[in-house]
PDB file of C-alpha atoms in Angstrom:
ATOM      1  CA  UNK A1037      21.442  29.221  -0.871  1.00 38.00           C
ATOM      2  CA  UNK A1038      19.087  29.658   2.029  1.00 40.00           C
ATOM      3  CA  UNK A1039      18.407  26.815   4.436  1.00 40.00           C
ATOM      4  CA  UNK A1040      14.743  26.794   3.454  1.00 42.00           C
ATOM      5  CA  UNK A1041      13.957  25.280   0.077  1.00 43.00           C
ATOM      6  CA  UNK A1042      12.045  27.276  -2.476  1.00 45.00           C
ATOM      7  CA  UNK A1043       8.931  25.868  -4.118  1.00 44.00           C
ATOM      8  CA  UNK A1044      10.914  24.762  -7.191  1.00 48.00           C
ATOM      9  CA  UNK A1045      13.387  22.854  -5.036  1.00 50.00           C
ATOM     10  CA  UNK A1046      10.620  20.981  -3.207  1.00 73.00           C
ATOM     11  CA  UNK A1047      10.046  18.585  -6.076  1.00 78.00           C
ATOM     12  CA  UNK A1048       9.001  15.853  -3.691  1.00 92.00           C
ATOM     13  CA  UNK A1049       9.371  12.124  -3.312  1.00 97.00           C
ATOM     14  CA  UNK A1050       7.237   9.599  -5.172  1.00 97.00           C
ATOM     15  CA  UNK A1051       6.349   6.554  -3.056  1.00 97.00           C
ATOM     16  CA  UNK A1052       5.297   3.590  -5.204  1.00 97.00           C
ATOM     17  CA  UNK A1053       3.897   0.488  -3.479  1.00 96.00           C
ATOM     18  CA  UNK A1054       0.698  -1.498  -3.867  1.00 94.00           C
ATOM     19  CA  UNK A1055       0.469  -2.174  -0.100  1.00 94.00           C
ATOM     20  CA  UNK A1056      -1.169   0.547   2.020  1.00 95.00           C
ATOM     21  CA  UNK A1057       0.819  -0.469   5.135  1.00 94.00           C
ATOM     22  CA  UNK A1058       4.108   0.039   3.268  1.00 94.00           C
ATOM     23  CA  UNK A1059       3.054   3.497   2.090  1.00 96.00           C
ATOM     24  CA  UNK A1060       2.067   4.467   5.632  1.00 96.00           C
ATOM     25  CA  UNK A1061       5.449   3.233   6.931  1.00 94.00           C
ATOM     26  CA  UNK A1062       7.336   5.212   4.281  1.00 96.00           C
ATOM     27  CA  UNK A1063       5.360   8.354   5.096  1.00 96.00           C
ATOM     28  CA  UNK A1064       6.112   7.894   8.810  1.00 95.00           C
ATOM     29  CA  UNK A1065       9.844   7.509   8.146  1.00 95.00           C
ATOM     30  CA  UNK A1066      10.139  10.358   5.638  1.00 96.00           C
ATOM     31  CA  UNK A1067       7.584  12.824   7.007  1.00 93.00           C
ATOM     32  CA  UNK A1068      10.171  14.626   9.115  1.00 92.00           C
ATOM     33  CA  UNK A1069      12.081  15.645   5.962  1.00 92.00           C
ATOM     34  CA  UNK A1070       9.330  18.212   5.239  1.00 90.00           C
ATOM     35  CA  UNK A1071       9.216  17.381   1.548  1.00 94.00           C
ATOM     36  CA  UNK A1072       6.056  16.575  -0.409  1.00 95.00           C
ATOM     37  CA  UNK A1073       5.335  12.834  -0.364  1.00 96.00           C
ATOM     38  CA  UNK A1074       3.197  11.613  -3.253  1.00 97.00           C
ATOM     39  CA  UNK A1075       1.691   8.110  -3.295  1.00 97.00           C
ATOM     40  CA  UNK A1076       1.236   5.787  -6.236  1.00 97.00           C
ATOM     41  CA  UNK A1077      -0.305   2.325  -5.789  1.00 96.00           C
ATOM     42  CA  UNK A1078       0.939   0.927  -9.123  1.00 96.00           C
ATOM     43  CA  UNK A1079       3.504   1.422 -11.843  1.00 95.00           C
ATOM     44  CA  UNK A1080       0.850   2.996 -14.033  1.00 96.00           C
ATOM     45  CA  UNK A1081      -0.073   5.536 -11.323  1.00 96.00           C
ATOM     46  CA  UNK A1082       3.627   6.266 -10.812  1.00 96.00           C
ATOM     47  CA  UNK A1083       4.127   7.056 -14.501  1.00 96.00           C
ATOM     48  CA  UNK A1084       1.118   9.392 -14.497  1.00 96.00           C
ATOM     49  CA  UNK A1085       2.440  11.198 -11.411  1.00 96.00           C
ATOM     50  CA  UNK A1086       5.915  11.552 -12.953  1.00 95.00           C
ATOM     51  CA  UNK A1087       4.450  13.117 -16.072  1.00 93.00           C
ATOM     52  CA  UNK A1088       2.391  15.603 -14.025  1.00 93.00           C
ATOM     53  CA  UNK A1089       5.132  16.985 -11.799  1.00 92.00           C
ATOM     54  CA  UNK A1090       8.819  16.876 -11.002  1.00 91.00           C
ATOM     55  CA  UNK A1091      10.224  14.563  -8.338  1.00 95.00           C
ATOM     56  CA  UNK A1092      13.600  14.528  -6.633  1.00 94.00           C
ATOM     57  CA  UNK A1093      13.414  10.777  -6.043  1.00 96.00           C
ATOM     58  CA  UNK A1094      11.278   7.670  -6.540  1.00 97.00           C
ATOM     59  CA  UNK A1095      11.018   4.927  -3.901  1.00 97.00           C
ATOM     60  CA  UNK A1096       9.793   1.944  -5.872  1.00 96.00           C
ATOM     61  CA  UNK A1097       8.544  -1.450  -4.706  1.00 94.00           C
ATOM     62  CA  UNK A1098       9.794  -4.292  -6.883  1.00 92.00           C
ATOM     63  CA  UNK A1099       6.804  -6.616  -6.630  1.00 89.00           C
ATOM     64  CA  UNK A1100       3.498  -5.104  -7.684  1.00 92.00           C
ATOM     65  CA  UNK A1101       0.613  -6.471  -9.722  1.00 90.00           C
ATOM     66  CA  UNK A1102       0.447  -5.301 -13.322  1.00 91.00           C
ATOM     67  CA  UNK A1103       3.524  -3.257 -14.145  1.00 92.00           C
ATOM     68  CA  UNK A1104       6.151  -4.370 -11.613  1.00 93.00           C
ATOM     69  CA  UNK A1105       8.962  -2.190 -10.286  1.00 94.00           C
ATOM     70  CA  UNK A1106      11.443  -3.241 -12.955  1.00 94.00           C
ATOM     71  CA  UNK A1107       9.051  -2.380 -15.783  1.00 95.00           C
ATOM     72  CA  UNK A1108       8.178   0.906 -14.103  1.00 96.00           C
ATOM     73  CA  UNK A1109      11.868   1.797 -13.709  1.00 95.00           C
ATOM     74  CA  UNK A1110      12.550   0.925 -17.352  1.00 95.00           C
ATOM     75  CA  UNK A1111       9.699   3.228 -18.415  1.00 95.00           C
ATOM     76  CA  UNK A1112      10.985   6.019 -16.147  1.00 96.00           C
ATOM     77  CA  UNK A1113      14.486   5.762 -17.610  1.00 95.00           C
ATOM     78  CA  UNK A1114      13.153   5.627 -21.170  1.00 95.00           C
ATOM     79  CA  UNK A1115      11.479   9.061 -21.070  1.00 94.00           C
ATOM     80  CA  UNK A1116      13.552  12.229 -21.486  1.00 93.00           C
ATOM     81  CA  UNK A1117      11.370  14.027 -18.933  1.00 92.00           C
ATOM     82  CA  UNK A1118      12.022  11.444 -16.189  1.00 93.00           C
ATOM     83  CA  UNK A1119      15.252   9.633 -17.111  1.00 93.00           C
ATOM     84  CA  UNK A1120      17.368  11.519 -14.564  1.00 93.00           C
ATOM     85  CA  UNK A1121      15.079  10.936 -11.572  1.00 96.00           C
ATOM     86  CA  UNK A1122      16.928   8.627  -9.156  1.00 96.00           C
ATOM     87  CA  UNK A1123      15.179   5.413  -8.111  1.00 96.00           C
ATOM     88  CA  UNK A1124      15.622   3.485  -4.879  1.00 96.00           C
ATOM     89  CA  UNK A1125      14.160  -0.004  -5.141  1.00 93.00           C
ATOM     90  CA  UNK A1126      12.512  -1.484  -2.054  1.00 91.00           C
ATOM     91  CA  UNK A1127      11.841  -5.200  -1.860  1.00 86.00           C
ATOM     92  CA  UNK A1128      11.212  -7.977   0.627  1.00 80.00           C
ATOM     93  CA  UNK A1129      14.240  -9.751   2.100  1.00 64.00           C
ATOM     94  CA  UNK A1130      12.996 -13.102   0.806  1.00 68.00           C
ATOM     95  CA  UNK A1131      13.117 -11.930  -2.819  1.00 65.00           C
ATOM     96  CA  UNK A1132      15.566 -13.471  -5.275  1.00 69.00           C
ATOM     97  CA  UNK A1133      19.159 -12.219  -4.874  1.00 70.00           C
ATOM     98  CA  UNK A1134      19.174 -11.551  -8.633  1.00 81.00           C
ATOM     99  CA  UNK A1135      16.638  -8.786  -8.012  1.00 81.00           C
ATOM    100  CA  UNK A1136      19.373  -6.427  -6.822  1.00 82.00           C
ATOM    101  CA  UNK A1137      21.393  -6.953 -10.004  1.00 83.00           C
ATOM    102  CA  UNK A1138      18.280  -6.543 -12.132  1.00 86.00           C
ATOM    103  CA  UNK A1139      17.357  -3.376 -10.228  1.00 86.00           C
ATOM    104  CA  UNK A1140      20.744  -1.759 -10.813  1.00 87.00           C
ATOM    105  CA  UNK A1141      20.698  -2.891 -14.445  1.00 89.00           C
ATOM    106  CA  UNK A1142      17.317  -1.181 -14.841  1.00 89.00           C
ATOM    107  CA  UNK A1143      18.772   2.111 -13.642  1.00 87.00           C
ATOM    108  CA  UNK A1144      18.281   2.087  -9.878  1.00 90.00           C
ATOM    109  CA  UNK A1145      20.504   4.364  -7.827  1.00 92.00           C
ATOM    110  CA  UNK A1146      20.098   2.124  -4.771  1.00 91.00           C
ATOM    111  CA  UNK A1147      18.382  -1.018  -3.553  1.00 89.00           C
ATOM    112  CA  UNK A1148      17.066  -1.724  -0.030  1.00 89.00           C
ATOM    113  CA  UNK A1149      15.401  -4.788   1.416  1.00 86.00           C
ATOM    114  CA  UNK A1150      12.387  -4.706   3.718  1.00 84.00           C
ATOM    115  CA  UNK A1151      12.244  -4.366   6.576  1.00 85.00           C
ATOM    116  CA  UNK A1152      14.647  -1.465   6.110  1.00 87.00           C
ATOM    117  CA  UNK A1153      16.356   0.570   8.802  1.00 92.00           C
ATOM    118  CA  UNK A1154      14.406   3.867   8.957  1.00 94.00           C
ATOM    119  CA  UNK A1155      17.556   5.850   9.751  1.00 95.00           C
ATOM    120  CA  UNK A1156      19.392   4.427   6.735  1.00 94.00           C
ATOM    121  CA  UNK A1157      16.464   5.114   4.416  1.00 95.00           C
ATOM    122  CA  UNK A1158      16.065   8.673   5.702  1.00 95.00           C
ATOM    123  CA  UNK A1159      19.819   9.296   5.309  1.00 95.00           C
ATOM    124  CA  UNK A1160      19.842   7.973   1.743  1.00 95.00           C
ATOM    125  CA  UNK A1161      16.774   9.992   0.787  1.00 96.00           C
ATOM    126  CA  UNK A1162      18.338  13.121   2.333  1.00 95.00           C
ATOM    127  CA  UNK A1163      21.407  12.695   0.125  1.00 95.00           C
ATOM    128  CA  UNK A1164      19.245  12.510  -3.006  1.00 95.00           C
ATOM    129  CA  UNK A1165      17.229  15.549  -1.906  1.00 95.00           C
ATOM    130  CA  UNK A1166      20.446  17.526  -1.396  1.00 93.00           C
ATOM    131  CA  UNK A1167      21.683  16.470  -4.837  1.00 94.00           C
ATOM    132  CA  UNK A1168      18.389  17.567  -6.367  1.00 92.00           C
ATOM    133  CA  UNK A1169      18.624  20.991  -4.713  1.00 91.00           C
ATOM    134  CA  UNK A1170      22.231  21.435  -5.835  1.00 92.00           C
ATOM    135  CA  UNK A1171      21.312  20.459  -9.407  1.00 90.00           C
ATOM    136  CA  UNK A1172      18.518  23.022  -9.433  1.00 88.00           C
ATOM    137  CA  UNK A1173      20.878  25.676  -8.081  1.00 89.00           C
ATOM    138  CA  UNK A1174      23.373  24.846 -10.841  1.00 89.00           C
ATOM    139  CA  UNK A1175      20.617  25.089 -13.466  1.00 85.00           C
ATOM    140  CA  UNK A1176      19.664  28.543 -12.181  1.00 86.00           C
ATOM    141  CA  UNK A1177      23.305  29.683 -12.218  1.00 85.00           C
ATOM    142  CA  UNK A1178      23.768  28.344 -15.736  1.00 85.00           C
ATOM    143  CA  UNK A1179      20.627  30.128 -16.938  1.00 82.00           C
ATOM    144  CA  UNK A1180      21.870  33.387 -15.383  1.00 82.00           C
ATOM    145  CA  UNK A1181      25.300  32.868 -16.949  1.00 79.00           C
ATOM    146  CA  UNK A1182      23.707  32.318 -20.374  1.00 84.00           C
ATOM    147  CA  UNK A1183      21.570  35.443 -19.958  1.00 80.00           C
ATOM    148  CA  UNK A1184      24.669  37.463 -18.987  1.00 78.00           C
ATOM    149  CA  UNK A1185      26.551  36.082 -21.991  1.00 80.00           C
ATOM    150  CA  UNK A1186      23.705  37.133 -24.271  1.00 81.00           C
ATOM    151  CA  UNK A1187      23.731  40.627 -22.795  1.00 80.00           C
ATOM    152  CA  UNK A1188      27.517  40.907 -23.248  1.00 80.00           C
ATOM    153  CA  UNK A1189      27.201  39.780 -26.876  1.00 79.00           C
ATOM    154  CA  UNK A1190      24.475  42.335 -27.561  1.00 82.00           C
ATOM    155  CA  UNK A1191      26.450  45.171 -25.968  1.00 79.00           C
ATOM    156  CA  UNK A1192      29.618  44.217 -27.842  1.00 80.00           C
ATOM    157  CA  UNK A1193      27.697  44.244 -31.128  1.00 79.00           C
ATOM    158  CA  UNK A1194      26.375  47.713 -30.279  1.00 79.00           C
ATOM    159  CA  UNK A1195      29.913  48.928 -29.516  1.00 77.00           C
ATOM    160  CA  UNK A1196      31.222  47.516 -32.784  1.00 78.00           C
ATOM    161  CA  UNK A1197      28.413  49.236 -34.694  1.00 76.00           C
ATOM    162  CA  UNK A1198      29.241  52.554 -33.004  1.00 74.00           C
ATOM    163  CA  UNK A1199      32.939  52.146 -33.808  1.00 75.00           C
ATOM    164  CA  UNK A1200      32.175  51.299 -37.445  1.00 76.00           C
ATOM    165  CA  UNK A1201      29.857  54.318 -37.773  1.00 73.00           C
ATOM    166  CA  UNK A1202      30.613  57.717 -39.229  1.00 77.00           C
ATOM    167  CA  UNK A1203      32.607  60.173 -37.167  1.00 73.00           C
ATOM    168  CA  UNK A1204      34.624  59.795 -34.019  1.00 73.00           C
ATOM    169  CA  UNK A1205      32.910  58.047 -31.102  1.00 72.00           C
ATOM    170  CA  UNK A1206      32.637  59.758 -27.728  1.00 77.00           C
ATOM    171  CA  UNK A1207      35.578  58.316 -25.773  1.00 75.00           C
ATOM    172  CA  UNK A1208      33.995  58.935 -22.352  1.00 79.00           C
ATOM    173  CA  UNK A1209      30.797  57.134 -23.392  1.00 78.00           C
ATOM    174  CA  UNK A1210      32.824  54.240 -24.811  1.00 77.00           C
ATOM    175  CA  UNK A1211      34.840  53.979 -21.599  1.00 79.00           C
ATOM    176  CA  UNK A1212      31.590  53.865 -19.554  1.00 82.00           C
ATOM    177  CA  UNK A1213      30.162  51.129 -21.764  1.00 79.00           C
ATOM    178  CA  UNK A1214      33.379  49.087 -21.515  1.00 79.00           C
ATOM    179  CA  UNK A1215      33.310  49.441 -17.711  1.00 82.00           C
ATOM    180  CA  UNK A1216      29.696  48.216 -17.665  1.00 81.00           C
ATOM    181  CA  UNK A1217      30.727  45.190 -19.728  1.00 80.00           C
ATOM    182  CA  UNK A1218      33.634  44.519 -17.371  1.00 82.00           C
ATOM    183  CA  UNK A1219      31.242  44.630 -14.366  1.00 80.00           C
ATOM    184  CA  UNK A1220      28.888  42.225 -16.103  1.00 75.00           C
ATOM    185  CA  UNK A1221      31.760  39.827 -16.796  1.00 76.00           C
ATOM    186  CA  UNK A1222      33.037  40.122 -13.214  1.00 77.00           C
ATOM    187  CA  UNK A1223      29.572  39.320 -11.889  1.00 72.00           C
ATOM    188  CA  UNK A1224      29.731  36.008 -13.764  1.00 63.00           C
ATOM    189  CA  UNK A1225      33.178  35.269 -12.334  1.00 64.00           C
ATOM    190  CA  UNK A1226      31.886  36.000  -8.825  1.00 60.00           C
ATOM    191  CA  UNK A1227      29.406  33.131  -9.258  1.00 55.00           C
ATOM    192  CA  UNK A1228      32.215  30.711  -9.995  1.00 50.00           C
ATOM    193  CA  UNK A1229      32.196  30.997 -13.781  1.00 45.00           C
TER     194      UNK A1229
END
């Protein structure tokens, strides 16, 4: 895969916090990753954003008015479209120690307290971005593998029909078709399948 991400791979990061200062701080820390950063000021806004586009990761504040972070995470994990999006909870250091347990129980991939170390946050987010890219690459390879399998099945059916037909088949043509099938199968093996 090339070093530069394609448009599909740049799914972005959803930043969810009701405090403008916190959103600005997150954008300052993560801006150098050159990935789209999308803001949501509430759990409701976050859900709307998640239904509109794909995200590689959600950074989610625990304490927000209305739908709090735990409720938002539960809603994210409940939907088929969003259930696999990793969530990193962010919360104030003075918050209840049970928050971390509750966050992980709700489906969080990680949990950080504010003020967080910018280097640690950037490193964690980078790991999730890399995982997202690798997952997309695997999905593309799987789709190609399935397409190749379909083509092999179709060609085999055509060969069987020719062999079951009247008269003797042209051996040279059959050999060419078998070689083409072998090349198609070898292409799949070259991709690790």
